[in-house]
PDB file of C-alpha atoms in Angstrom:
ATOM      1  CA  LYS A   4      99.947  93.153  96.079  1.00 65.00           C
ATOM      2  CA  VAL A   5      99.941  89.990  98.175  1.00 70.00           C
ATOM      3  CA  ILE A   6     102.453  91.329 100.522  1.00 75.00           C
ATOM      4  CA  ARG A   7     100.392  94.554 100.809  1.00 72.00           C
ATOM      5  CA  MET A   8      97.216  92.675 101.243  1.00 73.00           C
ATOM      6  CA  ILE A   9      98.770  90.641 104.023  1.00 77.00           C
ATOM      7  CA  ALA A  10     100.181  93.932 105.650  1.00 78.00           C
ATOM      8  CA  HIS A  11      96.757  95.378 105.397  1.00 77.00           C
ATOM      9  CA  GLU A  12      95.294  92.521 107.116  1.00 81.00           C
ATOM     10  CA  VAL A  13      97.814  92.177 109.980  1.00 83.00           C
ATOM     11  CA  ASN A  14      97.452  95.812 110.700  1.00 81.00           C
ATOM     12  CA  ASN A  15      93.672  95.627 111.127  1.00 82.00           C
ATOM     13  CA  THR A  16      94.084  92.703 113.031  1.00 85.00           C
ATOM     14  CA  VAL A  17      97.198  94.221 115.660  1.00 85.00           C
ATOM     15  CA  ALA A  18      94.650  97.406 115.838  1.00 84.00           C
ATOM     16  CA  GLY A  19      91.672  95.418 117.357  1.00 84.00           C
ATOM     17  CA  ILE A  20      93.873  93.604 119.619  1.00 87.00           C
ATOM     18  CA  THR A  21      95.690  96.470 120.918  1.00 87.00           C
ATOM     19  CA  SER A  22      92.611  98.347 121.302  1.00 86.00           C
ATOM     20  CA  THR A  23      90.799  95.167 123.273  1.00 87.00           C
ATOM     21  CA  LEU A  24      94.114  95.335 125.639  1.00 87.00           C
ATOM     22  CA  ASP A  25      93.741  98.933 126.005  1.00 86.00           C
ATOM     23  CA  THR A  26      90.124  98.786 127.496  1.00 87.00           C
ATOM     24  CA  VAL A  27      90.871  95.803 129.460  1.00 89.00           C
ATOM     25  CA  ASP A  28      94.017  97.680 130.983  1.00 87.00           C
ATOM     26  CA  GLY A  29      91.830 100.475 132.064  1.00 87.00           C
ATOM     27  CA  ALA A  30      89.409  98.190 133.723  1.00 88.00           C
ATOM     28  CA  LEU A  31      92.199  96.405 136.107  1.00 89.00           C
ATOM     29  CA  GLU A  32      93.855 100.023 136.768  1.00 86.00           C
ATOM     30  CA  CYS A  33      91.219 100.127 139.535  1.00 85.00           C
ATOM     31  CA  MET A  34      91.443  96.738 140.746  1.00 88.00           C
ATOM     32  CA  ASP A  35      93.978  95.505 143.356  1.00 87.00           C
ATOM     33  CA  ASP A  36      97.065  93.156 142.557  1.00 87.00           C
ATOM     34  CA  THR A  37      96.917  93.473 138.750  1.00 87.00           C
ATOM     35  CA  GLU A  38     100.339  95.141 138.389  1.00 87.00           C
ATOM     36  CA  ASP A  39     101.964  92.010 137.093  1.00 84.00           C
ATOM     37  CA  LEU A  40      99.144  91.241 134.767  1.00 85.00           C
ATOM     38  CA  ARG A  41      99.154  94.643 133.420  1.00 85.00           C
ATOM     39  CA  GLU A  42     102.830  94.420 132.844  1.00 84.00           C
ATOM     40  CA  VAL A  43     102.466  91.337 130.892  1.00 81.00           C
ATOM     41  CA  MET A  44      99.541  93.205 128.615  1.00 83.00           C
ATOM     42  CA  LYS A  45     101.715  96.064 128.137  1.00 83.00           C
ATOM     43  CA  VAL A  46     104.516  93.675 126.622  1.00 78.00           C
ATOM     44  CA  CYS A  47     102.022  92.141 124.361  1.00 82.00           C
ATOM     45  CA  VAL A  48     100.785  95.746 123.242  1.00 85.00           C
ATOM     46  CA  ASP A  49     104.666  96.656 122.457  1.00 83.00           C
ATOM     47  CA  ARG A  50     105.016  93.523 120.613  1.00 80.00           C
ATOM     48  CA  CYS A  51     101.943  94.088 118.575  1.00 84.00           C
ATOM     49  CA  TYR A  52     103.378  97.497 117.654  1.00 83.00           C
ATOM     50  CA  SER A  53     106.550  96.187 116.819  1.00 77.00           C
ATOM     51  CA  MET A  54     104.951  93.429 114.433  1.00 78.00           C
ATOM     52  CA  SER A  55     102.771  96.155 112.960  1.00 82.00           C
ATOM     53  CA  ARG A  56     105.818  98.234 112.222  1.00 78.00           C
ATOM     54  CA  PHE A  57     107.787  95.500 110.748  1.00 72.00           C
ATOM     55  CA  ILE A  58     105.030  94.666 108.260  1.00 77.00           C
ATOM     56  CA  THR A  59     104.326  97.997 107.397  1.00 76.00           C
ATOM     57  CA  ASN A  60     108.128  98.720 106.772  1.00 72.00           C
ATOM     58  CA  PHE A  61     108.314  95.462 104.640  1.00 69.00           C
ATOM     59  CA  ALA A  62     105.218  96.430 102.705  1.00 71.00           C
ATOM     60  CA  ASN A  63     106.806  99.825 101.919  1.00 69.00           C
ATOM     61  CA  VAL A  64     109.965  98.133 100.659  1.00 66.00           C
ATOM     62  CA  VAL A  65     108.116  96.361  98.061  1.00 64.00           C
ATOM     63  CA  LYS A  66     106.288  99.300  96.603  1.00 67.00           C
ATOM     64  CA  ILE A  67     108.939 101.828  96.312  1.00 74.00           C
ATOM     65  CA  PRO A  68     107.581 104.155  93.575  1.00 76.00           C
ATOM     66  CA  GLU A  69     109.390 104.909  90.699  1.00 85.00           C
ATOM     67  CA  PRO A  70     111.660 108.295  91.062  1.00 89.00           C
ATOM     68  CA  GLN A  71     110.688 111.269  89.841  1.00 90.00           C
ATOM     69  CA  LEU A  72     113.822 112.875  88.290  1.00 94.00           C
ATOM     70  CA  GLN A  73     114.594 116.622  88.634  1.00 94.00           C
ATOM     71  CA  LEU A  74     117.894 118.417  88.179  1.00 96.00           C
ATOM     72  CA  VAL A  75     118.966 119.413  91.568  1.00 95.00           C
ATOM     73  CA  SER A  76     121.947 120.678  93.246  1.00 95.00           C
ATOM     74  CA  LEU A  77     123.654 117.997  94.913  1.00 96.00           C
ATOM     75  CA  ASN A  78     125.325 120.132  97.490  1.00 95.00           C
ATOM     76  CA  ASP A  79     121.851 121.584  98.648  1.00 93.00           C
ATOM     77  CA  ARG A  80     120.408 118.051  99.147  1.00 92.00           C
ATOM     78  CA  VAL A  81     123.178 116.872 101.283  1.00 95.00           C
ATOM     79  CA  ALA A  82     123.418 119.903 103.188  1.00 91.00           C
ATOM     80  CA  ALA A  83     119.918 119.754 104.052  1.00 90.00           C
ATOM     81  CA  CYS A  84     120.282 116.217 105.190  1.00 89.00           C
ATOM     82  CA  LYS A  85     123.059 117.179 107.293  1.00 90.00           C
ATOM     83  CA  MET A  86     120.981 119.946 109.134  1.00 88.00           C
ATOM     84  CA  PHE A  87     117.910 117.533 109.671  1.00 87.00           C
ATOM     85  CA  MET A  88     120.336 114.763 111.328  1.00 90.00           C
ATOM     86  CA  GLU A  89     122.274 117.187 113.648  1.00 88.00           C
ATOM     87  CA  THR A  90     120.059 116.916 116.625  1.00 86.00           C
ATOM     88  CA  VAL A  91     120.318 113.045 116.480  1.00 87.00           C
ATOM     89  CA  CYS A  92     124.245 113.085 116.229  1.00 91.00           C
ATOM     90  CA  ARG A  93     124.452 115.883 118.979  1.00 90.00           C
ATOM     91  CA  ASN A  94     122.569 113.672 121.462  1.00 89.00           C
ATOM     92  CA  ARG A  95     124.982 110.880 121.005  1.00 92.00           C
ATOM     93  CA  ASN A  96     127.797 113.231 121.265  1.00 95.00           C
ATOM     94  CA  ILE A  97     128.793 112.748 117.593  1.00 95.00           C
ATOM     95  CA  THR A  98     130.255 115.615 115.657  1.00 96.00           C
ATOM     96  CA  LEU A  99     128.621 115.881 112.383  1.00 95.00           C
ATOM     97  CA  HIS A 100     130.875 117.675 109.452  1.00 96.00           C
ATOM     98  CA  LEU A 101     129.837 118.799 106.085  1.00 96.00           C
ATOM     99  CA  THR A 102     132.269 119.099 103.074  1.00 96.00           C
ATOM    100  CA  LEU A 103     131.205 120.373  99.918  1.00 96.00           C
ATOM    101  CA  CYS A 104     132.950 120.322  96.469  1.00 95.00           C
ATOM    102  CA  ASP A 105     133.579 123.570  94.886  1.00 94.00           C
ATOM    103  CA  GLU A 106     132.157 122.184  91.686  1.00 92.00           C
ATOM    104  CA  ASN A 107     128.698 122.011  93.312  1.00 91.00           C
ATOM    105  CA  PRO A 108     127.370 119.469  90.944  1.00 93.00           C
ATOM    106  CA  HIS A 109     123.882 119.007  89.503  1.00 95.00           C
ATOM    107  CA  VAL A 110     122.318 115.596  89.279  1.00 96.00           C
ATOM    108  CA  ARG A 111     118.788 114.156  88.651  1.00 96.00           C
ATOM    109  CA  MET A 112     117.302 112.619  91.493  1.00 95.00           C
ATOM    110  CA  ASP A 113     114.061 112.400  93.387  1.00 92.00           C
ATOM    111  CA  THR A 114     114.408 114.487  96.202  1.00 91.00           C
ATOM    112  CA  SER A 115     112.191 112.904  98.780  1.00 87.00           C
ATOM    113  CA  LEU A 116     113.755 109.320  97.917  1.00 88.00           C
ATOM    114  CA  PHE A 117     117.147 110.296  98.034  1.00 92.00           C
ATOM    115  CA  GLU A 118     116.962 112.425 101.026  1.00 90.00           C
ATOM    116  CA  GLN A 119     115.628 109.518 102.907  1.00 88.00           C
ATOM    117  CA  VAL A 120     118.183 107.102 101.722  1.00 92.00           C
ATOM    118  CA  LEU A 121     120.891 109.823 102.956  1.00 94.00           C
ATOM    119  CA  VAL A 122     119.112 110.151 106.373  1.00 91.00           C
ATOM    120  CA  ASN A 123     119.169 106.484 106.755  1.00 90.00           C
ATOM    121  CA  ILE A 124     122.775 106.304 106.177  1.00 94.00           C
ATOM    122  CA  ILE A 125     123.719 108.834 108.582  1.00 94.00           C
ATOM    123  CA  LYS A 126     121.440 107.266 111.085  1.00 91.00           C
ATOM    124  CA  ASN A 127     123.203 103.946 110.508  1.00 90.00           C
ATOM    125  CA  ALA A 128     126.428 105.498 110.701  1.00 93.00           C
ATOM    126  CA  ALA A 129     125.534 107.181 114.373  1.00 93.00           C
ATOM    127  CA  GLU A 130     124.132 103.736 115.434  1.00 90.00           C
ATOM    128  CA  SER A 131     127.676 101.994 114.550  1.00 90.00           C
ATOM    129  CA  ILE A 132     129.456 104.638 116.859  1.00 94.00           C
ATOM    130  CA  GLU A 133     126.832 104.477 119.348  1.00 91.00           C
ATOM    131  CA  LYS A 134     128.334 107.595 121.304  1.00 93.00           C
ATOM    132  CA  ASP A 135     131.672 109.970 120.927  1.00 95.00           C
ATOM    133  CA  GLY A 136     132.520 109.865 117.314  1.00 95.00           C
ATOM    134  CA  GLU A 137     132.563 111.733 114.203  1.00 97.00           C
ATOM    135  CA  ILE A 138     130.496 111.297 110.800  1.00 97.00           C
ATOM    136  CA  ILE A 139     131.795 113.426 107.863  1.00 97.00           C
ATOM    137  CA  VAL A 140     129.303 113.908 104.893  1.00 97.00           C
ATOM    138  CA  ARG A 141     130.864 115.293 101.748  1.00 96.00           C
ATOM    139  CA  THR A 142     130.448 115.778  98.182  1.00 97.00           C
ATOM    140  CA  LEU A 143     132.957 115.025  95.755  1.00 95.00           C
ATOM    141  CA  SER A 144     133.377 115.804  91.500  1.00 92.00           C
ATOM    142  CA  PRO A 145     132.083 114.717  89.429  1.00 93.00           C
ATOM    143  CA  ALA A 146     129.181 113.556  91.314  1.00 96.00           C
ATOM    144  CA  ILE A 147     129.793 111.684  94.549  1.00 97.00           C
ATOM    145  CA  VAL A 148     128.450 111.635  97.821  1.00 97.00           C
ATOM    146  CA  GLU A 149     130.125 110.005 100.862  1.00 97.00           C
ATOM    147  CA  VAL A 150     129.434 109.762 104.382  1.00 97.00           C
ATOM    148  CA  VAL A 151     132.570 108.500 106.495  1.00 97.00           C
ATOM    149  CA  ASP A 152     132.084 107.331 110.160  1.00 96.00           C
ATOM    150  CA  ASN A 153     134.841 106.108 112.874  1.00 95.00           C
ATOM    151  CA  GLY A 154     132.308 103.491 114.257  1.00 92.00           C
ATOM    152  CA  LYS A 155     133.093  99.990 114.988  1.00 89.00           C
ATOM    153  CA  GLY A 156     133.448  99.042 111.478  1.00 89.00           C
ATOM    154  CA  ILE A 157     132.368  96.045 109.161  1.00 88.00           C
ATOM    155  CA  SER A 158     133.963  92.899 108.844  1.00 86.00           C
ATOM    156  CA  LYS A 159     134.493  91.209 105.202  1.00 85.00           C
ATOM    157  CA  GLU A 160     132.036  88.409 106.145  1.00 83.00           C
ATOM    158  CA  VAL A 161     129.331  91.177 107.226  1.00 83.00           C
ATOM    159  CA  GLU A 162     130.272  93.325 104.332  1.00 80.00           C
ATOM    160  CA  ALA A 163     129.304  90.710 101.719  1.00 80.00           C
ATOM    161  CA  LYS A 164     125.800  90.307 103.521  1.00 78.00           C
ATOM    162  CA  LEU A 165     124.688  93.881 103.946  1.00 78.00           C
ATOM    163  CA  PHE A 166     122.551  94.096 101.332  1.00 73.00           C
ATOM    164  CA  SER A 167     120.876  90.851 101.434  1.00 72.00           C
ATOM    165  CA  PRO A 168     116.979  90.823 102.587  1.00 64.00           C
ATOM    166  CA  PHE A 169     116.726  90.917 106.077  1.00 62.00           C
ATOM    167  CA  PHE A 170     120.230  90.540 107.283  1.00 61.00           C
ATOM    168  CA  SER A 171     120.939  93.103 109.876  1.00 67.00           C
ATOM    169  CA  THR A 172     123.767  93.265 112.417  1.00 66.00           C
ATOM    170  CA  LYS A 173     121.611  94.918 115.235  1.00 64.00           C
ATOM    171  CA  PRO A 174     120.063  92.950 117.964  1.00 57.00           C
ATOM    172  CA  ASN A 175     116.330  93.995 116.952  1.00 57.00           C
ATOM    173  CA  GLY A 176     117.087  95.146 113.189  1.00 56.00           C
ATOM    174  CA  GLN A 177     114.743  93.796 110.683  1.00 53.00           C
ATOM    175  CA  GLY A 178     117.300  94.359 107.756  1.00 60.00           C
ATOM    176  CA  ILE A 179     115.139  96.696 105.977  1.00 65.00           C
ATOM    177  CA  GLY A 180     116.928  99.906 105.879  1.00 76.00           C
ATOM    178  CA  LEU A 181     119.987  98.936 103.500  1.00 83.00           C
ATOM    179  CA  ILE A 182     117.168  97.065 101.006  1.00 83.00           C
ATOM    180  CA  PHE A 183     115.486 100.345 100.824  1.00 83.00           C
ATOM    181  CA  ILE A 184     118.674 102.042 100.092  1.00 89.00           C
ATOM    182  CA  ARG A 185     119.504  99.724  97.560  1.00 90.00           C
ATOM    183  CA  GLU A 186     116.376  99.549  95.556  1.00 88.00           C
ATOM    184  CA  VAL A 187     116.247 103.552  95.790  1.00 90.00           C
ATOM    185  CA  LEU A 188     119.869 104.086  94.680  1.00 94.00           C
ATOM    186  CA  MET A 189     119.192 101.296  91.986  1.00 93.00           C
ATOM    187  CA  LYS A 190     116.412 103.182  90.694  1.00 92.00           C
ATOM    188  CA  HIS A 191     118.523 106.149  90.249  1.00 94.00           C
ATOM    189  CA  GLY A 192     121.318 104.410  88.417  1.00 94.00           C
ATOM    190  CA  CYS A 193     123.577 105.172  91.073  1.00 96.00           C
ATOM    191  CA  THR A 194     126.737 102.971  91.883  1.00 96.00           C
ATOM    192  CA  PHE A 195     127.368 102.350  95.519  1.00 95.00           C
ATOM    193  CA  SER A 196     129.690 100.530  98.201  1.00 93.00           C
ATOM    194  CA  LEU A 197     129.771 100.073 102.013  1.00 93.00           C
ATOM    195  CA  ARG A 198     133.121  98.806 103.517  1.00 93.00           C
ATOM    196  CA  THR A 199     135.708  99.715 106.201  1.00 93.00           C
ATOM    197  CA  TYR A 200     139.096 100.631 104.910  1.00 93.00           C
ATOM    198  CA  SER A 201     142.491 100.116 106.300  1.00 93.00           C
ATOM    199  CA  ASP A 202     142.573 103.297 108.029  1.00 93.00           C
ATOM    200  CA  GLY A 203     139.546 101.943 110.165  1.00 92.00           C
ATOM    201  CA  LEU A 204     136.772 104.415 108.520  1.00 95.00           C
ATOM    202  CA  THR A 205     133.727 103.225 107.160  1.00 95.00           C
ATOM    203  CA  ARG A 206     132.709 104.839 103.953  1.00 96.00           C
ATOM    204  CA  PHE A 207     129.189 104.748 102.244  1.00 96.00           C
ATOM    205  CA  ARG A 208     130.143 106.136  98.712  1.00 97.00           C
ATOM    206  CA  ILE A 209     127.194 106.946  95.991  1.00 97.00           C
ATOM    207  CA  ARG A 210     128.155 107.759  92.844  1.00 97.00           C
ATOM    208  CA  PHE A 211     125.677 109.376  90.200  1.00 95.00           C
ATOM    209  CA  SER A 212     126.017 108.452  86.511  1.00 87.00           C
ATOM    210  CA  ALA A 213     126.899 111.125  84.228  1.00 64.00           C
TER     211      ALA A 213
END
């Protein structure tokens, strides 16, 4: 509750600051020799928006709703996420493959929460590759989802810290995405792992309980 209250107050303040800066920028636009000042103001506005996104994301992490579980086809949900992320991967010249197991396992999940998890995992894999690579999304029996990428890989030192709050290997990362993934999967009773194997491929594996 405290974190949500802080997020509310920060966002209210940020909204006032950015609105004022936009008004001043409009006034300066008609004046000579104000380009440098307007550029500094733009940096300030961008930073305000970044801070607002951060505190909002953090508040979202601490209020993840309890999953509303329904029996659904695992293959169908994975295929839908793959379709959603194809454009993101295509823009990076990354090939996104889909392999579905013949058994088509059915699992109990909150579709909305799980799809957000899988989208985040695929996005992280694409960012690890950066450009020109391959991601494989597949289902396995009895009820497993695996996302495999040939990106830069994860060291053993980093692997041990991956699901720690605010830890990130990205220059501007906030360490929130993997925390969200962890919390949702734990609420689903899933076991999961993320590591780079001896073949050089990185695998995020999710196993649903029976």
